[in-house]
Amino acid sequence: MRRMIAGNWKMNMLADGAAQLAGALRRGAAGKGGVGLSCELLVCPPATVLAAVAHALLGSACRVGAQDCHAEASGAHTGDLSAPMLRDAGATHVILGHSERRANHGETDAVVQAKVHAATRAGLVPIVCVGETLAEREGGWAESVVAGQLAGSLPHGFEGLVAYEPVWAIGSGRTPTEADIAAMHAAIRHRVGPSIRILYGGSVKPENAAAILALPEVGGALVGGASLDAQSFLAIAAACPA
Ligand code: PEP
């Protein structure tokens, strides 16, 4: 399965910075032996610049996703964005159930599942995030927590990607051991079946990307901080095994 390197820009980038980053990614992905040849590239900018980034990357090897969507297609939901709106702005994918949304917006597994349905109906590919907190890992419950999130967040017949992101590894510079990443990916594979790509996310950088991306069942990476720098993001993509 071709790996995917997805960048989550989170609540970063004004118009100028986004245009510069998109331009650098476009040039980098098109280089000789371009990284787009060995992996898929995706960036998920904030919604304010999504259409501009999608326009800047049109026809390139890098696609554009959103960071969240509402479960309804339209209606009285002030400040929210629907999946058809994001598709209309140029998104092909949408991150759902990121731990920051689960924590900051109280998103439950049921809410995430409703958003998965909405994304799929709109033709967006959902990337569903799961992952345990540090207390859950230290308590020995990491696999059961993730199993519960998968059972609650993924509808029957789910088509999309899963991102395993230990909450304590996000933005912390800490990563699980390679053995722990491999064990969790194997456990997720067991639950989601053979055709779902499983990304790893949490402090992926150019320095650790090759080792993580070579692990069994790791189908790519969801990258936060390092995706804000084109050189770092492209170096992570270049670390994908052919
Ligand atoms: C993320 O927020 O999805 C993420 C993986 O962040 P970082 O790479 O900065 O840990």
PDB file of C-alpha atoms and ligand atoms in Angstrom:
ATOM      1  CA  MET A   1       0.000   0.000   0.000  1.00  0.00           C
ATOM      2  CA  ARG A   2       1.351   3.441  -0.920  1.00  0.00           C
ATOM      3  CA  ARG A   3       2.137   5.421   2.199  1.00  0.00           C
ATOM      4  CA  MET A   4       0.583   8.805   2.918  1.00  0.00           C
ATOM      5  CA  ILE A   5       2.346  11.710   4.577  1.00  0.00           C
ATOM      6  CA  ALA A   6      -0.295  14.136   5.831  1.00  0.00           C
ATOM      7  CA  GLY A   7       0.438  17.536   7.359  1.00  0.00           C
ATOM      8  CA  ASN A   8      -1.851  19.039   9.994  1.00  0.00           C
ATOM      9  CA  TRP A   9      -1.181  22.776  10.067  1.00  0.00           C
ATOM     10  CA  LYS A  10      -3.616  23.198  12.989  1.00  0.00           C
ATOM     11  CA  MET A  11      -4.411  26.863  13.851  1.00  0.00           C
ATOM     12  CA  ASN A  12      -1.344  28.217  12.057  1.00  0.00           C
ATOM     13  CA  MET A  13      -0.676  30.197   8.881  1.00  0.00           C
ATOM     14  CA  LEU A  14      -2.008  33.477   7.568  1.00  0.00           C
ATOM     15  CA  ALA A  15      -2.474  33.939   3.830  1.00  0.00           C
ATOM     16  CA  ASP A  16       1.126  34.928   3.036  1.00  0.00           C
ATOM     17  CA  GLY A  17       2.747  32.098   4.986  1.00  0.00           C
ATOM     18  CA  ALA A  18       0.301  29.559   3.575  1.00  0.00           C
ATOM     19  CA  ALA A  19       1.029  30.678   0.008  1.00  0.00           C
ATOM     20  CA  GLN A  20       4.774  30.434   0.597  1.00  0.00           C
ATOM     21  CA  LEU A  21       4.503  26.993   2.175  1.00  0.00           C
ATOM     22  CA  ALA A  22       2.207  25.718  -0.578  1.00  0.00           C
ATOM     23  CA  GLY A  23       4.595  27.049  -3.224  1.00  0.00           C
ATOM     24  CA  ALA A  24       7.573  25.354  -1.592  1.00  0.00           C
ATOM     25  CA  LEU A  25       5.657  22.072  -1.346  1.00  0.00           C
ATOM     26  CA  ARG A  26       4.590  22.298  -4.957  1.00  0.00           C
ATOM     27  CA  ARG A  27       8.180  22.815  -6.095  1.00  0.00           C
ATOM     28  CA  GLY A  28       9.535  20.135  -3.739  1.00  0.00           C
ATOM     29  CA  ALA A  29       6.969  17.522  -4.695  1.00  0.00           C
ATOM     30  CA  ALA A  30       7.651  18.115  -8.383  1.00  0.00           C
ATOM     31  CA  GLY A  31      11.451  17.771  -8.060  1.00  0.00           C
ATOM     32  CA  LYS A  32      13.350  15.109  -9.944  1.00  0.00           C
ATOM     33  CA  GLY A  33      12.450  11.773  -8.364  1.00  0.00           C
ATOM     34  CA  GLY A  34       9.809  13.778  -6.519  1.00  0.00           C
ATOM     35  CA  VAL A  35       8.608  12.460  -3.174  1.00  0.00           C
ATOM     36  CA  GLY A  36       5.126  12.263  -4.672  1.00  0.00           C
ATOM     37  CA  LEU A  37       6.332   9.229  -6.572  1.00  0.00           C
ATOM     38  CA  SER A  38       6.877   7.047  -3.508  1.00  0.00           C
ATOM     39  CA  CYS A  39       4.151   8.359  -1.182  1.00  0.00           C
ATOM     40  CA  GLU A  40       0.968  10.392  -1.249  1.00  0.00           C
ATOM     41  CA  LEU A  41       1.180  13.916   0.110  1.00  0.00           C
ATOM     42  CA  LEU A  42      -1.624  15.779   1.835  1.00  0.00           C
ATOM     43  CA  VAL A  43      -1.722  19.053   3.736  1.00  0.00           C
ATOM     44  CA  CYS A  44      -4.568  20.132   6.006  1.00  0.00           C
ATOM     45  CA  PRO A  45      -4.472  23.910   6.401  1.00  0.00           C
ATOM     46  CA  PRO A  46      -6.919  25.948   8.468  1.00  0.00           C
ATOM     47  CA  ALA A  47     -10.216  26.553   6.676  1.00  0.00           C
ATOM     48  CA  THR A  48      -9.494  30.257   6.089  1.00  0.00           C
ATOM     49  CA  VAL A  49      -6.713  29.422   3.619  1.00  0.00           C
ATOM     50  CA  LEU A  50      -7.925  26.034   2.413  1.00  0.00           C
ATOM     51  CA  ALA A  51      -9.271  27.244  -0.941  1.00  0.00           C
ATOM     52  CA  ALA A  52      -6.139  29.292  -1.653  1.00  0.00           C
ATOM     53  CA  VAL A  53      -3.837  26.386  -0.760  1.00  0.00           C
ATOM     54  CA  ALA A  54      -5.942  24.007  -2.864  1.00  0.00           C
ATOM     55  CA  HIS A  55      -5.663  26.438  -5.768  1.00  0.00           C
ATOM     56  CA  ALA A  56      -1.904  26.798  -5.301  1.00  0.00           C
ATOM     57  CA  LEU A  57      -1.445  23.014  -5.262  1.00  0.00           C
ATOM     58  CA  LEU A  58      -3.855  22.231  -8.115  1.00  0.00           C
ATOM     59  CA  GLY A  59      -2.301  19.657 -10.448  1.00  0.00           C
ATOM     60  CA  SER A  60       0.586  18.968  -8.047  1.00  0.00           C
ATOM     61  CA  ALA A  61       1.349  15.743  -6.191  1.00  0.00           C
ATOM     62  CA  CYS A  62       0.043  17.257  -2.958  1.00  0.00           C
ATOM     63  CA  ARG A  63      -3.643  17.191  -2.076  1.00  0.00           C
ATOM     64  CA  VAL A  64      -5.473  19.268   0.476  1.00  0.00           C
ATOM     65  CA  GLY A  65      -7.621  18.254   3.429  1.00  0.00           C
ATOM     66  CA  ALA A  66      -9.603  19.905   6.195  1.00  0.00           C
ATOM     67  CA  GLN A  67      -9.106  19.549   9.947  1.00  0.00           C
ATOM     68  CA  ASP A  68     -12.732  18.947  10.950  1.00  0.00           C
ATOM     69  CA  CYS A  69     -16.279  19.132   9.605  1.00  0.00           C
ATOM     70  CA  HIS A  70     -19.798  19.366  11.002  1.00  0.00           C
ATOM     71  CA  ALA A  71     -22.035  16.305  10.999  1.00  0.00           C
ATOM     72  CA  GLU A  72     -24.797  18.161   9.115  1.00  0.00           C
ATOM     73  CA  ALA A  73     -24.562  19.206   5.481  1.00  0.00           C
ATOM     74  CA  SER A  74     -26.071  22.663   6.087  1.00  0.00           C
ATOM     75  CA  GLY A  75     -28.229  24.590   8.517  1.00  0.00           C
ATOM     76  CA  ALA A  76     -28.228  26.796  11.600  1.00  0.00           C
ATOM     77  CA  HIS A  77     -24.773  26.043  12.972  1.00  0.00           C
ATOM     78  CA  THR A  78     -23.047  29.391  13.400  1.00  0.00           C
ATOM     79  CA  GLY A  79     -19.314  29.227  12.895  1.00  0.00           C
ATOM     80  CA  ASP A  80     -19.237  25.621  11.713  1.00  0.00           C
ATOM     81  CA  LEU A  81     -18.246  24.249   8.322  1.00  0.00           C
ATOM     82  CA  SER A  82     -19.919  21.348   6.563  1.00  0.00           C
ATOM     83  CA  ALA A  83     -18.263  18.586   4.598  1.00  0.00           C
ATOM     84  CA  PRO A  84     -19.832  19.761   1.274  1.00  0.00           C
ATOM     85  CA  MET A  85     -18.432  23.267   1.934  1.00  0.00           C
ATOM     86  CA  LEU A  86     -14.942  21.872   2.484  1.00  0.00           C
ATOM     87  CA  ARG A  87     -15.215  19.712  -0.627  1.00  0.00           C
ATOM     88  CA  ASP A  88     -16.367  22.801  -2.518  1.00  0.00           C
ATOM     89  CA  ALA A  89     -13.277  24.685  -1.261  1.00  0.00           C
ATOM     90  CA  GLY A  90     -10.977  22.010  -2.694  1.00  0.00           C
ATOM     91  CA  ALA A  91     -10.544  19.476   0.119  1.00  0.00           C
ATOM     92  CA  THR A  92     -10.301  15.783  -0.713  1.00  0.00           C
ATOM     93  CA  HIS A  93      -9.784  14.522   2.863  1.00  0.00           C
ATOM     94  CA  VAL A  94     -10.787  15.568   6.372  1.00  0.00           C
ATOM     95  CA  ILE A  95      -9.146  14.831   9.726  1.00  0.00           C
ATOM     96  CA  LEU A  96     -11.783  13.761  12.271  1.00  0.00           C
ATOM     97  CA  GLY A  97     -11.592  13.083  15.995  1.00  0.00           C
ATOM     98  CA  HIS A  98      -8.153  14.629  16.486  1.00  0.00           C
ATOM     99  CA  SER A  99      -7.318  14.454  20.205  1.00  0.00           C
ATOM    100  CA  GLU A 100      -7.282  18.263  20.371  1.00  0.00           C
ATOM    101  CA  ARG A 101     -10.891  18.311  19.189  1.00  0.00           C
ATOM    102  CA  ARG A 102     -11.846  15.435  21.473  1.00  0.00           C
ATOM    103  CA  ALA A 103     -10.285  17.324  24.422  1.00  0.00           C
ATOM    104  CA  ASN A 104     -11.086  20.951  23.557  1.00  0.00           C
ATOM    105  CA  HIS A 105     -14.539  20.461  22.051  1.00  0.00           C
ATOM    106  CA  GLY A 106     -15.750  17.410  23.945  1.00  0.00           C
ATOM    107  CA  GLU A 107     -16.045  15.303  20.793  1.00  0.00           C
ATOM    108  CA  THR A 108     -17.200  11.818  21.658  1.00  0.00           C
ATOM    109  CA  ASP A 109     -16.799   8.708  19.524  1.00  0.00           C
ATOM    110  CA  ALA A 110     -20.459   9.050  18.503  1.00  0.00           C
ATOM    111  CA  VAL A 111     -19.876  12.628  17.310  1.00  0.00           C
ATOM    112  CA  VAL A 112     -16.816  11.495  15.361  1.00  0.00           C
ATOM    113  CA  GLN A 113     -18.813   8.691  13.753  1.00  0.00           C
ATOM    114  CA  ALA A 114     -21.547  11.124  12.696  1.00  0.00           C
ATOM    115  CA  LYS A 115     -18.866  13.308  11.101  1.00  0.00           C
ATOM    116  CA  VAL A 116     -17.411  10.290   9.294  1.00  0.00           C
ATOM    117  CA  HIS A 117     -20.828   9.675   7.740  1.00  0.00           C
ATOM    118  CA  ALA A 118     -21.086  13.347   6.736  1.00  0.00           C
ATOM    119  CA  ALA A 119     -17.597  13.347   5.202  1.00  0.00           C
ATOM    120  CA  THR A 120     -18.237  10.174   3.244  1.00  0.00           C
ATOM    121  CA  ARG A 121     -21.574  11.471   1.941  1.00  0.00           C
ATOM    122  CA  ALA A 122     -19.782  14.593   0.686  1.00  0.00           C
ATOM    123  CA  GLY A 123     -17.047  12.616  -1.067  1.00  0.00           C
ATOM    124  CA  LEU A 124     -14.329  13.448   1.446  1.00  0.00           C
ATOM    125  CA  VAL A 125     -11.946  10.734   2.669  1.00  0.00           C
ATOM    126  CA  PRO A 126     -12.039  10.688   6.485  1.00  0.00           C
ATOM    127  CA  ILE A 127      -8.838  10.333   8.508  1.00  0.00           C
ATOM    128  CA  VAL A 128     -10.010   9.222  11.950  1.00  0.00           C
ATOM    129  CA  CYS A 129      -7.638   9.840  14.860  1.00  0.00           C
ATOM    130  CA  VAL A 130      -7.393   7.577  17.879  1.00  0.00           C
ATOM    131  CA  GLY A 131      -4.865   7.372  20.689  1.00  0.00           C
ATOM    132  CA  GLU A 132      -4.388   6.979  24.407  1.00  0.00           C
ATOM    133  CA  THR A 133      -3.333   9.488  27.063  1.00  0.00           C
ATOM    134  CA  LEU A 134      -0.150   9.000  29.069  1.00  0.00           C
ATOM    135  CA  ALA A 135      -2.125   7.830  32.118  1.00  0.00           C
ATOM    136  CA  GLU A 136      -3.910   5.257  29.975  1.00  0.00           C
ATOM    137  CA  ARG A 137      -0.618   3.990  28.549  1.00  0.00           C
ATOM    138  CA  GLU A 138       1.013   3.836  31.955  1.00  0.00           C
ATOM    139  CA  GLY A 139      -2.038   2.072  33.340  1.00  0.00           C
ATOM    140  CA  GLY A 140      -1.693  -0.619  30.669  1.00  0.00           C
ATOM    141  CA  TRP A 141      -4.974   0.287  28.939  1.00  0.00           C
ATOM    142  CA  ALA A 142      -3.656   1.780  25.709  1.00  0.00           C
ATOM    143  CA  GLU A 143      -4.894  -1.019  23.451  1.00  0.00           C
ATOM    144  CA  SER A 144      -8.320  -1.236  25.038  1.00  0.00           C
ATOM    145  CA  VAL A 145      -8.763   2.549  24.871  1.00  0.00           C
ATOM    146  CA  VAL A 146      -7.870   2.581  21.185  1.00  0.00           C
ATOM    147  CA  ALA A 147     -10.092  -0.443  20.524  1.00  0.00           C
ATOM    148  CA  GLY A 148     -12.987   1.400  22.152  1.00  0.00           C
ATOM    149  CA  GLN A 149     -12.362   4.529  20.071  1.00  0.00           C
ATOM    150  CA  LEU A 150     -12.260   2.472  16.881  1.00  0.00           C
ATOM    151  CA  ALA A 151     -15.462   0.633  17.768  1.00  0.00           C
ATOM    152  CA  GLY A 152     -17.243   3.905  18.555  1.00  0.00           C
ATOM    153  CA  SER A 153     -15.852   6.157  15.839  1.00  0.00           C
ATOM    154  CA  LEU A 154     -15.763   3.962  12.741  1.00  0.00           C
ATOM    155  CA  PRO A 155     -19.061   3.070  11.099  1.00  0.00           C
ATOM    156  CA  HIS A 156     -19.604  -0.413   9.725  1.00  0.00           C
ATOM    157  CA  GLY A 157     -17.939  -0.640   6.313  1.00  0.00           C
ATOM    158  CA  PHE A 158     -15.660   2.341   7.067  1.00  0.00           C
ATOM    159  CA  GLU A 159     -13.619   3.521   4.112  1.00  0.00           C
ATOM    160  CA  GLY A 160     -10.884   5.990   4.968  1.00  0.00           C
ATOM    161  CA  LEU A 161      -7.715   6.118   7.014  1.00  0.00           C
ATOM    162  CA  VAL A 162      -7.002   5.698  10.706  1.00  0.00           C
ATOM    163  CA  ALA A 163      -4.310   7.759  12.430  1.00  0.00           C
ATOM    164  CA  TYR A 164      -2.868   6.334  15.636  1.00  0.00           C
ATOM    165  CA  GLU A 165      -1.750   9.357  17.639  1.00  0.00           C
ATOM    166  CA  PRO A 166      -0.814   8.797  21.278  1.00  0.00           C
ATOM    167  CA  VAL A 167      -2.002  12.003  22.937  1.00  0.00           C
ATOM    168  CA  TRP A 168       1.191  12.296  24.983  1.00  0.00           C
ATOM    169  CA  ALA A 169       3.353  12.144  21.843  1.00  0.00           C
ATOM    170  CA  ILE A 170       1.624  15.049  20.083  1.00  0.00           C
ATOM    171  CA  GLY A 171       3.793  18.153  20.055  1.00  0.00           C
ATOM    172  CA  SER A 172       5.878  16.796  22.942  1.00  0.00           C
ATOM    173  CA  GLY A 173       8.982  15.538  21.155  1.00  0.00           C
ATOM    174  CA  ARG A 174       8.305  12.139  22.743  1.00  0.00           C
ATOM    175  CA  THR A 175       7.409   9.047  20.754  1.00  0.00           C
ATOM    176  CA  PRO A 176       6.501   5.512  21.788  1.00  0.00           C
ATOM    177  CA  THR A 177       9.166   2.867  21.268  1.00  0.00           C
ATOM    178  CA  GLU A 178       9.225   1.296  17.823  1.00  0.00           C
ATOM    179  CA  ALA A 179       7.985  -1.928  19.431  1.00  0.00           C
ATOM    180  CA  ASP A 180       5.026  -0.100  20.981  1.00  0.00           C
ATOM    181  CA  ILE A 181       4.128   1.595  17.678  1.00  0.00           C
ATOM    182  CA  ALA A 182       4.330  -1.745  15.857  1.00  0.00           C
ATOM    183  CA  ALA A 183       2.233  -3.486  18.525  1.00  0.00           C
ATOM    184  CA  MET A 184      -0.491  -0.839  18.409  1.00  0.00           C
ATOM    185  CA  HIS A 185      -0.575  -0.808  14.615  1.00  0.00           C
ATOM    186  CA  ALA A 186      -0.898  -4.602  14.611  1.00  0.00           C
ATOM    187  CA  ALA A 187      -3.760  -4.348  17.113  1.00  0.00           C
ATOM    188  CA  ILE A 188      -5.494  -1.703  14.964  1.00  0.00           C
ATOM    189  CA  ARG A 189      -4.968  -3.771  11.811  1.00  0.00           C
ATOM    190  CA  HIS A 190      -6.624  -6.709  13.537  1.00  0.00           C
ATOM    191  CA  ARG A 191      -9.712  -4.558  14.133  1.00  0.00           C
ATOM    192  CA  VAL A 192      -9.984  -2.594  10.879  1.00  0.00           C
ATOM    193  CA  GLY A 193      -9.102  -5.302   8.360  1.00  0.00           C
ATOM    194  CA  PRO A 194      -6.537  -5.422   5.583  1.00  0.00           C
ATOM    195  CA  SER A 195      -7.513  -2.482   3.377  1.00  0.00           C
ATOM    196  CA  ILE A 196      -7.389   0.516   5.767  1.00  0.00           C
ATOM    197  CA  ARG A 197      -4.190   2.570   5.838  1.00  0.00           C
ATOM    198  CA  ILE A 198      -3.002   3.256   9.380  1.00  0.00           C
ATOM    199  CA  LEU A 199      -0.922   6.403   9.881  1.00  0.00           C
ATOM    200  CA  TYR A 200       1.261   7.056  12.899  1.00  0.00           C
ATOM    201  CA  GLY A 201       1.188  10.575  14.377  1.00  0.00           C
ATOM    202  CA  GLY A 202       3.015  12.207  17.267  1.00  0.00           C
ATOM    203  CA  SER A 203       6.323  14.090  17.053  1.00  0.00           C
ATOM    204  CA  VAL A 204       7.313  12.684  13.660  1.00  0.00           C
ATOM    205  CA  LYS A 205      10.378  14.547  12.383  1.00  0.00           C
ATOM    206  CA  PRO A 206      12.952  14.007   9.643  1.00  0.00           C
ATOM    207  CA  GLU A 207      15.233  12.354  12.243  1.00  0.00           C
ATOM    208  CA  ASN A 208      12.813   9.595  13.281  1.00  0.00           C
ATOM    209  CA  ALA A 209      10.674   9.265  10.144  1.00  0.00           C
ATOM    210  CA  ALA A 210      12.597   6.512   8.351  1.00  0.00           C
ATOM    211  CA  ALA A 211      12.538   4.179  11.357  1.00  0.00           C
ATOM    212  CA  ILE A 212       8.830   4.773  12.051  1.00  0.00           C
ATOM    213  CA  LEU A 213       7.746   4.538   8.413  1.00  0.00           C
ATOM    214  CA  ALA A 214       9.544   1.208   7.987  1.00  0.00           C
ATOM    215  CA  LEU A 215       7.574  -0.459  10.802  1.00  0.00           C
ATOM    216  CA  PRO A 216       5.047  -3.122   9.803  1.00  0.00           C
ATOM    217  CA  GLU A 217       1.491  -1.811   9.308  1.00  0.00           C
ATOM    218  CA  VAL A 218       2.617   1.836   9.390  1.00  0.00           C
ATOM    219  CA  GLY A 219       0.982   3.224   6.267  1.00  0.00           C
ATOM    220  CA  GLY A 220       2.316   6.742   6.616  1.00  0.00           C
ATOM    221  CA  ALA A 221       2.401   9.620   9.068  1.00  0.00           C
ATOM    222  CA  LEU A 222       0.214  12.451  10.295  1.00  0.00           C
ATOM    223  CA  VAL A 223       2.608  15.311  10.991  1.00  0.00           C
ATOM    224  CA  GLY A 224       1.861  18.432  13.020  1.00  0.00           C
ATOM    225  CA  GLY A 225       4.741  20.761  13.875  1.00  0.00           C
ATOM    226  CA  ALA A 226       7.154  19.495  11.246  1.00  0.00           C
ATOM    227  CA  SER A 227       4.573  20.042   8.493  1.00  0.00           C
ATOM    228  CA  LEU A 228       4.869  23.828   8.906  1.00  0.00           C
ATOM    229  CA  ASP A 229       8.319  23.736   7.349  1.00  0.00           C
ATOM    230  CA  ALA A 230       8.434  22.561   3.722  1.00  0.00           C
ATOM    231  CA  GLN A 231      11.948  21.162   4.012  1.00  0.00           C
ATOM    232  CA  SER A 232      11.088  19.077   7.090  1.00  0.00           C
ATOM    233  CA  PHE A 233       7.792  17.882   5.643  1.00  0.00           C
ATOM    234  CA  LEU A 234       9.408  16.867   2.354  1.00  0.00           C
ATOM    235  CA  ALA A 235      12.284  15.180   4.209  1.00  0.00           C
ATOM    236  CA  ILE A 236       9.728  13.073   6.098  1.00  0.00           C
ATOM    237  CA  ALA A 237       8.051  12.190   2.790  1.00  0.00           C
ATOM    238  CA  ALA A 238      11.428  11.300   1.281  1.00  0.00           C
ATOM    239  CA  ALA A 239      12.016   8.896   4.206  1.00  0.00           C
ATOM    240  CA  CYS A 240       9.129   6.661   3.029  1.00  0.00           C
ATOM    241  CA  PRO A 241      10.383   3.289   1.888  1.00  0.00           C
ATOM    242  CA  ALA A 242       9.897   2.918  -1.877  1.00  0.00           C
TER     243      ALA A 242
HETATM  244  C1  PEP B   1      -0.823  16.123  15.314  1.00  0.00           C
HETATM  245  O1  PEP B   1      -1.280  17.046  15.974  1.00  0.00           O
HETATM  246  O2  PEP B   1      -1.575  15.487  14.582  1.00  0.00           O
HETATM  247  C2  PEP B   1       0.602  15.821  15.438  1.00  0.00           C
HETATM  248  C3  PEP B   1       0.978  14.635  15.083  1.00  0.00           C
HETATM  249  O3  PEP B   1       1.415  16.809  15.929  1.00  0.00           O
HETATM  250  P1  PEP B   1       3.028  16.756  16.101  1.00  0.00           P
HETATM  251  O4  PEP B   1       3.598  16.129  14.860  1.00  0.00           O
HETATM  252  O5  PEP B   1       3.429  18.180  16.256  1.00  0.00           O
HETATM  253  O6  PEP B   1       3.293  15.929  17.302  1.00  0.00           O
END
